[in-house]
Amino acid sequence: MIRLLSLLCLLSMPAKAEEIVLGLSRDEVAITANFDGSDILIFGAIKRDAPAPTGDKLGVIITVAGPDGPVTVRRKARRLGIWVNTDSVNVAVAPSFYAVATNMPLADVLNAEVDSKARISIANAIRTYGQMDGKEVDFEDALIRIREDQRLYQTLPDAVLVEDETLFRTNISMPANLTEGDYRAEIYLTRGGEIVDVYVTDIPVKKVGLERWLYNLAHDNALLYGLMSLAIAIAAGWGASAVFSVFKR
């Protein structure tokens, strides 16, 4: 909500000379039992009432953000021969997934001050509790590094293809380890580092089929889920034992 209010303040200007018209390759992402990731094609066009402005560079920034949530980042250290948690930092808001795709390096199409207000880059999308110092910055960097290794955070410069300063498209690859919820896609149009238009839409990511049934059963009827899991384990063990007995004969 705070981010949307910031965007509204940034865009409180006269009638737009350039406006985004957006399309998506899919309206939702379904997580099934064999889900191993998904690609989303985001494409659109820039509608104008006059010829494209000359001079300032045209920037197209596309972000896809998963559900936000607090995260506690801990540092481990070796004490008396064992690894234990030592320092920790509470991150107030961290998206579970975040991808930033641009048609040029982000610094070339977005002013740093605008980025700090709109919170577009990965570093600015994450917020800690209270005033940050060197310790908090180190822990935030560690969180970003870990989630980048898991492909949950992605910075994709030059990944947005722009044709004739009118048509644009990019492909966002989403890994298998997604958090269920509404993912927000935001498309920013910039000139001279300033945002001139923004388009926001949601992409539901949800479990379906057997995956949804098992998830609901585990959360709504834990006892039945536990008994069923136990029965399956017993049946699997008995079946394996029976097979080995046959081969021994």
mmCIF file of N, CA, C and O in Angstrom, residues 14 17 19 46 66 79 81 112 114 116 120 130 146 149 176 195 199 205 217 235 238-239 241 243:
data_model
loop_
_atom_site.group_PDB
_atom_site.id
_atom_site.type_symbol
_atom_site.label_atom_id
_atom_site.label_comp_id
_atom_site.label_asym_id
_atom_site.label_seq_id
_atom_site.Cartn_x
_atom_site.Cartn_y
_atom_site.Cartn_z
ATOM 1 N N PRO A 14 0.090 16.238 -15.140
ATOM 2 C CA PRO A 14 -0.957 16.427 -16.135
ATOM 3 C C PRO A 14 -1.172 15.171 -16.972
ATOM 4 O O PRO A 14 -0.520 14.157 -16.790
ATOM 5 N N ALA A 17 1.525 11.798 -21.768
ATOM 6 C CA ALA A 17 1.838 11.803 -23.199
ATOM 7 C C ALA A 17 2.109 10.396 -23.695
ATOM 8 O O ALA A 17 1.954 10.103 -24.879
ATOM 9 N N GLU A 19 1.480 6.150 -22.562
ATOM 10 C CA GLU A 19 0.718 5.279 -21.674
ATOM 11 C C GLU A 19 0.952 3.825 -22.056
ATOM 12 O O GLU A 19 1.084 3.484 -23.236
ATOM 13 N N ILE A 46 3.225 0.958 -26.108
ATOM 14 C CA ILE A 46 3.173 2.315 -25.557
ATOM 15 C C ILE A 46 2.257 3.149 -26.442
ATOM 16 O O ILE A 46 2.520 3.319 -27.636
ATOM 17 N N GLY A 66 6.595 -11.441 -5.502
ATOM 18 C CA GLY A 66 5.767 -12.377 -4.765
ATOM 19 C C GLY A 66 5.271 -11.768 -3.469
ATOM 20 O O GLY A 66 5.599 -10.620 -3.141
ATOM 21 N N ARG A 79 31.363 -22.248 17.535
ATOM 22 C CA ARG A 79 31.627 -22.087 18.967
ATOM 23 C C ARG A 79 31.844 -23.461 19.594
ATOM 24 O O ARG A 79 30.958 -24.321 19.542
ATOM 25 N N GLY A 81 33.473 -25.961 18.662
ATOM 26 C CA GLY A 81 33.401 -27.071 17.720
ATOM 27 C C GLY A 81 32.060 -27.282 17.050
ATOM 28 O O GLY A 81 31.930 -28.185 16.216
ATOM 29 N N ALA A 112 18.257 7.475 -9.056
ATOM 30 C CA ALA A 112 18.413 6.820 -7.756
ATOM 31 C C ALA A 112 17.421 7.342 -6.728
ATOM 32 O O ALA A 112 16.895 6.582 -5.901
ATOM 33 N N VAL A 114 14.404 8.543 -7.351
ATOM 34 C CA VAL A 114 13.100 7.983 -7.702
ATOM 35 C C VAL A 114 13.018 6.523 -7.269
ATOM 36 O O VAL A 114 11.999 6.056 -6.751
ATOM 37 N N SER A 116 14.538 5.128 -4.745
ATOM 38 C CA SER A 116 14.398 5.045 -3.287
ATOM 39 C C SER A 116 12.963 5.299 -2.845
ATOM 40 O O SER A 116 12.512 4.762 -1.831
ATOM 41 N N ILE A 120 11.967 0.142 -6.419
ATOM 42 C CA ILE A 120 11.928 -0.735 -7.591
ATOM 43 C C ILE A 120 13.072 -1.741 -7.582
ATOM 44 O O ILE A 120 12.860 -2.924 -7.854
ATOM 45 N N GLY A 130 13.451 -0.170 11.724
ATOM 46 C CA GLY A 130 14.251 0.923 12.255
ATOM 47 C C GLY A 130 15.317 1.410 11.288
ATOM 48 O O GLY A 130 15.317 1.112 10.099
ATOM 49 N N ILE A 146 21.538 -15.007 -0.934
ATOM 50 C CA ILE A 146 20.975 -16.352 -0.763
ATOM 51 C C ILE A 146 19.808 -16.568 -1.716
ATOM 52 O O ILE A 146 19.710 -17.596 -2.391
ATOM 53 N N ASP A 149 20.838 -16.974 -5.320
ATOM 54 C CA ASP A 149 21.323 -18.328 -5.594
ATOM 55 C C ASP A 149 20.161 -19.301 -5.793
ATOM 56 O O ASP A 149 20.289 -20.291 -6.526
ATOM 57 N N ALA A 176 10.775 -23.385 -9.199
ATOM 58 C CA ALA A 176 9.798 -24.319 -8.629
ATOM 59 C C ALA A 176 9.432 -23.986 -7.189
ATOM 60 O O ALA A 176 8.329 -24.287 -6.738
ATOM 61 N N ILE A 195 9.767 8.465 -13.783
ATOM 62 C CA ILE A 195 8.644 7.612 -14.161
ATOM 63 C C ILE A 195 7.556 8.468 -14.805
ATOM 64 O O ILE A 195 7.099 9.448 -14.224
ATOM 65 N N TYR A 199 1.946 0.607 -14.895
ATOM 66 C CA TYR A 199 0.822 -0.310 -15.070
ATOM 67 C C TYR A 199 1.003 -1.438 -14.062
ATOM 68 O O TYR A 199 2.086 -2.015 -13.958
ATOM 69 N N VAL A 205 -0.762 -17.164 -8.090
ATOM 70 C CA VAL A 205 0.035 -18.388 -8.079
ATOM 71 C C VAL A 205 -0.565 -19.282 -7.008
ATOM 72 O O VAL A 205 -0.544 -18.942 -5.823
ATOM 73 N N LEU A 217 -5.815 -30.498 3.244
ATOM 74 C CA LEU A 217 -5.969 -31.553 4.243
ATOM 75 C C LEU A 217 -4.985 -31.374 5.397
ATOM 76 O O LEU A 217 -5.345 -31.512 6.578
ATOM 77 N N ALA A 235 1.997 -49.112 4.572
ATOM 78 C CA ALA A 235 1.717 -49.884 3.367
ATOM 79 C C ALA A 235 2.941 -49.978 2.469
ATOM 80 O O ALA A 235 3.234 -51.043 1.896
ATOM 81 N N TRP A 238 5.373 -52.430 4.101
ATOM 82 C CA TRP A 238 4.915 -53.813 3.936
ATOM 83 C C TRP A 238 5.092 -54.266 2.493
ATOM 84 O O TRP A 238 5.512 -55.393 2.224
ATOM 85 N N GLY A 239 4.770 -53.388 1.550
ATOM 86 C CA GLY A 239 4.918 -53.744 0.140
ATOM 87 C C GLY A 239 6.368 -54.035 -0.220
ATOM 88 O O GLY A 239 6.666 -54.997 -0.943
ATOM 89 N N SER A 241 8.706 -55.029 1.806
ATOM 90 C CA SER A 241 9.096 -56.277 2.463
ATOM 91 C C SER A 241 8.589 -57.487 1.693
ATOM 92 O O SER A 241 9.299 -58.489 1.539
ATOM 93 N N VAL A 243 7.948 -57.663 -1.538
ATOM 94 C CA VAL A 243 8.717 -57.789 -2.780
ATOM 95 C C VAL A 243 10.060 -58.460 -2.517
ATOM 96 O O VAL A 243 10.491 -59.378 -3.254
#
